[in-house]
CSV table of N, CA and C in Angstrom, one decimal:
chain,number,residue,atom,x,y,z
A,848,UNK,N,145.6,38.3,307.4
A,848,UNK,CA,145.1,37.9,306.0
A,848,UNK,C,144.3,39.0,305.4
A,849,UNK,N,143.3,39.5,306.1
A,849,UNK,CA,142.5,40.6,305.5
A,849,UNK,C,143.3,41.8,305.1
A,850,UNK,N,144.3,42.1,305.9
A,850,UNK,CA,145.2,43.3,305.6
A,850,UNK,C,146.0,43.0,304.3
A,851,UNK,N,146.4,41.8,304.1
A,851,UNK,CA,147.1,41.4,302.9
A,851,UNK,C,146.2,41.6,301.7
A,852,UNK,N,145.0,41.2,301.8
A,852,UNK,CA,144.1,41.3,300.6
A,852,UNK,C,143.9,42.8,300.3
A,853,UNK,N,143.6,43.6,301.3
A,853,UNK,CA,143.4,45.0,301.1
A,853,UNK,C,144.7,45.7,300.5
A,854,UNK,N,145.8,45.3,301.0
A,854,UNK,CA,147.1,45.9,300.4
A,854,UNK,C,147.2,45.5,298.9
A,855,UNK,N,146.9,44.2,298.6
A,855,UNK,CA,147.0,43.8,297.2
A,855,UNK,C,146.0,44.5,296.3
A,856,UNK,N,144.8,44.6,296.8
A,856,UNK,CA,143.8,45.4,296.1
A,856,UNK,C,144.2,46.8,295.9
A,857,UNK,N,144.7,47.4,296.9
A,857,UNK,CA,145.1,48.8,296.9
A,857,UNK,C,146.2,49.0,295.9
A,858,UNK,N,147.2,48.1,295.9
A,858,UNK,CA,148.3,48.2,294.9
A,858,UNK,C,147.8,48.0,293.5
A,859,UNK,N,146.8,47.1,293.3
A,859,UNK,CA,146.2,46.9,292.0
A,859,UNK,C,145.5,48.2,291.5
A,860,UNK,N,144.8,48.8,292.4
A,860,UNK,CA,144.0,50.0,292.0
A,860,UNK,C,145.0,51.1,291.7
A,861,UNK,N,146.0,51.3,292.5
A,861,UNK,CA,146.9,52.5,292.3
A,861,UNK,C,147.8,52.3,291.1
A,862,UNK,N,147.8,51.2,290.4
A,862,UNK,CA,148.6,51.0,289.2
A,862,UNK,C,147.7,50.7,288.0
A,863,UNK,N,146.4,50.9,288.2
A,863,UNK,CA,145.4,50.6,287.1
A,863,UNK,C,145.1,51.8,286.3
A,864,UNK,N,145.2,51.7,285.0
A,864,UNK,CA,145.0,52.8,284.0
A,864,UNK,C,143.5,53.2,284.1
A,865,UNK,N,142.6,52.3,284.2
A,865,UNK,CA,141.2,52.6,284.3
A,865,UNK,C,140.9,53.5,285.5
A,866,UNK,N,141.5,53.1,286.6
A,866,UNK,CA,141.3,53.9,287.8
A,866,UNK,C,141.7,55.4,287.6
A,867,UNK,N,142.9,55.5,287.0
A,867,UNK,CA,143.4,56.9,286.8
A,867,UNK,C,142.6,57.7,285.7
A,868,UNK,N,142.0,57.0,284.8
A,868,UNK,CA,141.2,57.7,283.8
A,868,UNK,C,139.9,58.1,284.5
A,869,UNK,N,139.3,57.3,285.4
A,869,UNK,CA,138.2,57.7,286.2
A,869,UNK,C,138.5,58.8,287.2
A,870,UNK,N,139.6,58.7,287.8
A,870,UNK,CA,140.1,59.7,288.7
A,870,UNK,C,140.2,61.1,288.0
A,871,UNK,N,140.8,61.1,286.9
A,871,UNK,CA,140.9,62.3,286.0
A,871,UNK,C,139.5,62.8,285.7
A,872,UNK,N,138.6,62.0,285.3
A,872,UNK,CA,137.3,62.4,284.9
A,872,UNK,C,136.6,63.0,286.1
A,873,UNK,N,136.7,62.4,287.2
A,873,UNK,CA,136.1,63.0,288.4
A,873,UNK,C,136.7,64.3,288.8
A,874,UNK,N,138.0,64.5,288.6
A,874,UNK,CA,138.6,65.8,288.9
A,874,UNK,C,138.2,66.9,288.0
A,875,UNK,N,138.0,66.5,286.7
A,875,UNK,CA,137.5,67.4,285.7
A,875,UNK,C,136.1,67.8,286.0
A,876,UNK,N,135.3,66.9,286.4
A,876,UNK,CA,133.9,67.2,286.8
A,876,UNK,C,133.9,68.2,287.9
A,877,UNK,N,134.7,68.0,288.9
A,877,UNK,CA,134.8,68.9,290.0
A,877,UNK,C,135.2,70.3,289.6
A,878,UNK,N,136.2,70.3,288.7
A,878,UNK,CA,136.8,71.6,288.3
A,878,UNK,C,135.7,72.4,287.5
A,879,UNK,N,134.9,71.7,286.6
A,879,UNK,CA,133.9,72.3,285.9
A,879,UNK,C,132.8,72.9,286.9
A,880,UNK,N,132.5,72.1,287.9
A,880,UNK,CA,131.5,72.6,288.8
A,880,UNK,C,132.0,73.8,289.6
A,881,UNK,N,133.3,73.8,290.0
A,881,UNK,CA,133.9,74.9,290.7
A,881,UNK,C,133.9,76.1,289.9
A,882,UNK,N,134.2,76.0,288.6
A,882,UNK,CA,134.2,77.1,287.7
A,882,UNK,C,132.8,77.5,287.2
A,883,UNK,N,131.8,76.9,287.8
A,883,UNK,CA,130.4,77.3,287.5
A,883,UNK,C,130.0,76.9,286.0
A,884,UNK,N,130.7,75.9,285.4
A,884,UNK,CA,130.2,75.4,284.2
A,884,UNK,C,129.0,74.5,284.4
A,885,UNK,N,128.2,74.4,283.4
A,885,UNK,CA,127.0,73.5,283.6
A,885,UNK,C,127.5,72.0,283.6
A,886,UNK,N,127.1,71.4,284.7
A,886,UNK,CA,127.5,70.0,284.9
A,886,UNK,C,126.2,69.2,285.3
A,887,UNK,N,126.1,68.0,284.7
A,887,UNK,CA,124.9,67.2,285.0
A,887,UNK,C,125.4,65.8,285.5
A,888,UNK,N,124.5,65.0,286.1
A,888,UNK,CA,124.9,63.7,286.5
A,888,UNK,C,125.3,62.8,285.3
A,889,UNK,N,124.9,63.2,284.1
A,889,UNK,CA,125.3,62.4,283.0
A,889,UNK,C,126.7,62.5,282.5
A,890,UNK,N,127.5,63.4,283.3
A,890,UNK,CA,128.9,63.5,282.9
A,890,UNK,C,129.7,62.2,283.1
A,891,UNK,N,129.2,61.4,284.1
A,891,UNK,CA,129.8,60.0,284.2
A,891,UNK,C,128.6,59.1,283.9
A,892,UNK,N,129.0,58.0,283.3
A,892,UNK,CA,128.0,56.9,283.1
A,892,UNK,C,127.7,56.3,284.5
A,893,UNK,N,126.6,55.5,284.6
A,893,UNK,CA,126.3,54.9,285.8
A,893,UNK,C,127.5,53.9,286.2
A,894,UNK,N,128.0,53.2,285.2
A,894,UNK,CA,129.1,52.3,285.5
A,894,UNK,C,130.3,53.1,286.0
A,895,UNK,N,130.6,54.2,285.4
A,895,UNK,CA,131.8,55.0,285.8
A,895,UNK,C,131.6,55.5,287.3
A,896,UNK,N,130.4,55.9,287.6
A,896,UNK,CA,130.1,56.4,288.9
A,896,UNK,C,130.3,55.2,289.9
A,897,UNK,N,129.7,54.1,289.6
A,897,UNK,CA,129.7,52.9,290.4
A,897,UNK,C,131.2,52.5,290.6
A,898,UNK,N,132.0,52.4,289.5
A,898,UNK,CA,133.3,52.0,289.6
A,898,UNK,C,134.2,53.0,290.4
A,899,UNK,N,134.0,54.3,290.2
A,899,UNK,CA,134.7,55.3,291.0
A,899,UNK,C,134.4,55.1,292.5
A,900,UNK,N,133.2,54.9,292.8
A,900,UNK,CA,132.8,54.7,294.2
A,900,UNK,C,133.4,53.4,294.8
A,901,UNK,N,133.4,52.4,294.0
A,901,UNK,CA,134.0,51.1,294.4
A,901,UNK,C,135.5,51.3,294.7
A,902,UNK,N,136.2,52.0,293.8
A,902,UNK,CA,137.6,52.2,294.0
A,902,UNK,C,137.8,53.0,295.3
A,903,UNK,N,137.0,54.0,295.5
A,903,UNK,CA,137.1,54.8,296.7
A,903,UNK,C,136.9,54.0,298.0
A,904,UNK,N,135.9,53.1,297.9
A,904,UNK,CA,135.7,52.2,299.0
A,904,UNK,C,136.9,51.3,299.3
A,905,UNK,N,137.4,50.7,298.3
A,905,UNK,CA,138.6,49.8,298.4
A,905,UNK,C,139.8,50.6,299.0
A,906,UNK,N,140.0,51.8,298.5
A,906,UNK,CA,141.2,52.6,298.9
A,906,UNK,C,141.0,53.1,300.3
A,907,UNK,N,139.8,53.3,300.7
A,907,UNK,CA,139.6,53.8,302.1
A,907,UNK,C,139.9,52.8,303.2
A,908,UNK,N,139.9,51.5,302.8
A,908,UNK,CA,140.3,50.5,303.7
A,908,UNK,C,141.8,50.3,303.9
A,909,UNK,N,142.5,50.9,303.1
A,909,UNK,CA,144.0,50.8,303.2
A,909,UNK,C,144.6,51.5,304.3
A,910,UNK,N,145.8,51.1,304.7
A,910,UNK,CA,146.5,51.8,305.7
A,910,UNK,C,147.6,52.7,305.1
A,911,UNK,N,147.6,52.8,303.7
A,911,UNK,CA,148.5,53.6,303.0
A,911,UNK,C,147.9,55.0,302.8
A,912,UNK,N,148.7,56.0,303.1
A,912,UNK,CA,148.2,57.4,303.1
A,912,UNK,C,147.8,57.8,301.6
A,913,UNK,N,148.6,57.4,300.6
A,913,UNK,CA,148.2,57.7,299.3
A,913,UNK,C,146.9,57.2,298.9
A,914,UNK,N,146.6,55.9,299.2
A,914,UNK,CA,145.3,55.3,298.9
A,914,UNK,C,144.2,56.0,299.6
A,915,UNK,N,144.3,56.3,300.9
A,915,UNK,CA,143.3,56.9,301.7
A,915,UNK,C,143.0,58.3,301.1
A,916,UNK,N,144.1,59.0,300.7
A,916,UNK,CA,144.0,60.4,300.1
A,916,UNK,C,143.2,60.3,298.8
A,917,UNK,N,143.5,59.3,298.0
A,917,UNK,CA,142.7,59.2,296.7
A,917,UNK,C,141.3,58.9,297.0
A,918,UNK,N,141.0,58.1,298.0
A,918,UNK,CA,139.6,57.8,298.3
A,918,UNK,C,138.8,59.0,298.7
A,919,UNK,N,139.5,59.8,299.5
A,919,UNK,CA,138.9,61.1,300.0
A,919,UNK,C,138.7,62.0,298.8
A,920,UNK,N,139.7,62.1,297.9
A,920,UNK,CA,139.6,63.0,296.7
A,920,UNK,C,138.4,62.6,295.8
A,921,UNK,N,138.2,61.3,295.6
A,921,UNK,CA,137.2,60.8,294.7
A,921,UNK,C,135.8,61.2,295.3
A,922,UNK,N,135.5,60.9,296.5
A,922,UNK,CA,134.2,61.3,297.0
A,922,UNK,C,134.0,62.8,297.1
A,923,UNK,N,135.1,63.5,297.4
A,923,UNK,CA,135.0,65.0,297.4
A,923,UNK,C,134.7,65.5,296.0
A,924,UNK,N,135.4,65.0,295.0
A,924,UNK,CA,135.2,65.4,293.6
A,924,UNK,C,133.8,65.2,293.2
A,925,UNK,N,133.2,64.1,293.6
A,925,UNK,CA,131.8,63.7,293.1
A,925,UNK,C,130.7,64.4,293.9
A,926,UNK,N,131.1,64.9,295.1
A,926,UNK,CA,130.1,65.5,296.0
A,926,UNK,C,129.2,66.6,295.4
A,927,UNK,N,129.8,67.5,294.6
A,927,UNK,CA,129.1,68.7,294.1
A,927,UNK,C,128.0,68.3,293.1
A,928,UNK,N,128.2,67.2,292.4
A,928,UNK,CA,127.2,66.8,291.4
A,928,UNK,C,126.3,65.6,291.9
A,929,UNK,N,126.8,64.7,292.7
A,929,UNK,CA,126.1,63.5,293.0
A,929,UNK,C,125.6,63.4,294.5
A,930,UNK,N,125.7,64.6,295.2
A,930,UNK,CA,125.4,64.6,296.6
A,930,UNK,C,124.0,64.0,297.0
A,931,UNK,N,123.1,64.0,296.1
A,931,UNK,CA,121.7,63.5,296.3
A,931,UNK,C,121.5,62.1,295.8
A,932,UNK,N,122.5,61.6,295.1
A,932,UNK,CA,122.4,60.2,294.5
A,932,UNK,C,122.5,59.2,295.6
A,933,UNK,N,121.5,58.3,295.7
A,933,UNK,CA,121.5,57.3,296.8
A,933,UNK,C,122.8,56.5,296.9
A,934,UNK,N,123.3,56.0,295.8
A,934,UNK,CA,124.5,55.2,295.8
A,934,UNK,C,125.7,56.1,296.3
A,935,UNK,N,125.8,57.3,295.8
A,935,UNK,CA,126.9,58.2,296.3
A,935,UNK,C,126.8,58.4,297.8
A,936,UNK,N,125.6,58.7,298.2
A,936,UNK,CA,125.4,59.0,299.7
A,936,UNK,C,125.8,57.9,300.5
A,937,UNK,N,125.4,56.7,300.2
A,937,UNK,CA,125.8,55.5,300.9
A,937,UNK,C,127.3,55.2,301.0
A,938,UNK,N,127.9,55.2,299.8
A,938,UNK,CA,129.3,54.9,299.8
A,938,UNK,C,130.2,56.1,300.4
A,939,UNK,N,129.8,57.3,300.1
A,939,UNK,CA,130.6,58.4,300.6
A,939,UNK,C,130.6,58.5,302.1
A,940,UNK,N,129.4,58.2,302.7
A,940,UNK,CA,129.3,58.2,304.1
A,940,UNK,C,130.2,57.1,304.7
A,941,UNK,N,130.2,55.9,304.1
A,941,UNK,CA,131.1,54.9,304.6
A,941,UNK,C,132.6,55.2,304.4
A,942,UNK,N,132.9,55.8,303.3
A,942,UNK,CA,134.3,56.2,303.0
A,942,UNK,C,134.8,57.3,304.0
A,943,UNK,N,134.0,58.3,304.2
A,943,UNK,CA,134.3,59.4,305.1
A,943,UNK,C,134.4,58.8,306.5
A,944,UNK,N,133.6,57.9,306.9
A,944,UNK,CA,133.6,57.3,308.2
A,944,UNK,C,134.9,56.5,308.4
A,945,UNK,N,135.3,55.7,307.4
A,945,UNK,CA,136.5,54.9,307.5
A,945,UNK,C,137.8,55.8,307.6
A,946,UNK,N,137.7,57.0,306.9
A,946,UNK,CA,138.9,57.8,306.9
A,946,UNK,C,139.0,58.6,308.2
A,947,UNK,N,138.0,58.7,309.0
A,947,UNK,CA,138.0,59.3,310.3
A,947,UNK,C,137.7,60.8,310.2
A,948,UNK,N,137.6,61.4,311.3
A,948,UNK,CA,137.2,62.9,311.4
A,948,UNK,C,135.9,63.2,310.9
A,949,UNK,N,135.0,62.2,310.6
A,949,UNK,CA,133.7,62.4,310.1
A,949,UNK,C,132.8,61.5,310.9
A,950,UNK,N,131.6,62.0,311.3
A,950,UNK,CA,130.7,61.2,312.1
A,950,UNK,C,130.1,60.1,311.2
A,951,UNK,N,129.8,59.0,311.7
A,951,UNK,CA,129.3,57.8,311.0
A,951,UNK,C,127.9,57.9,310.6
């Protein structure tokens, strides 16, 4: 039953336009940081940050490789700017732990 719910949520996320707009915004944020452009935490609203992390958390519970990869990408994209943000630290630690190869 729980696996069915996660699969349904994963499918919903991976077909959601809002998810892809946030994913794009996170990737742009990461690119700017990589290219040494000035980037601040205000690049994403609090709601966008919270929603991005929520999507990553949902996707990290999936057994689908595409979903797990997207979860990993989101937390990685956000790391360079939000690494000290308490909400980011909590969710990213949980996501990395669920994805494996990272200590809990």
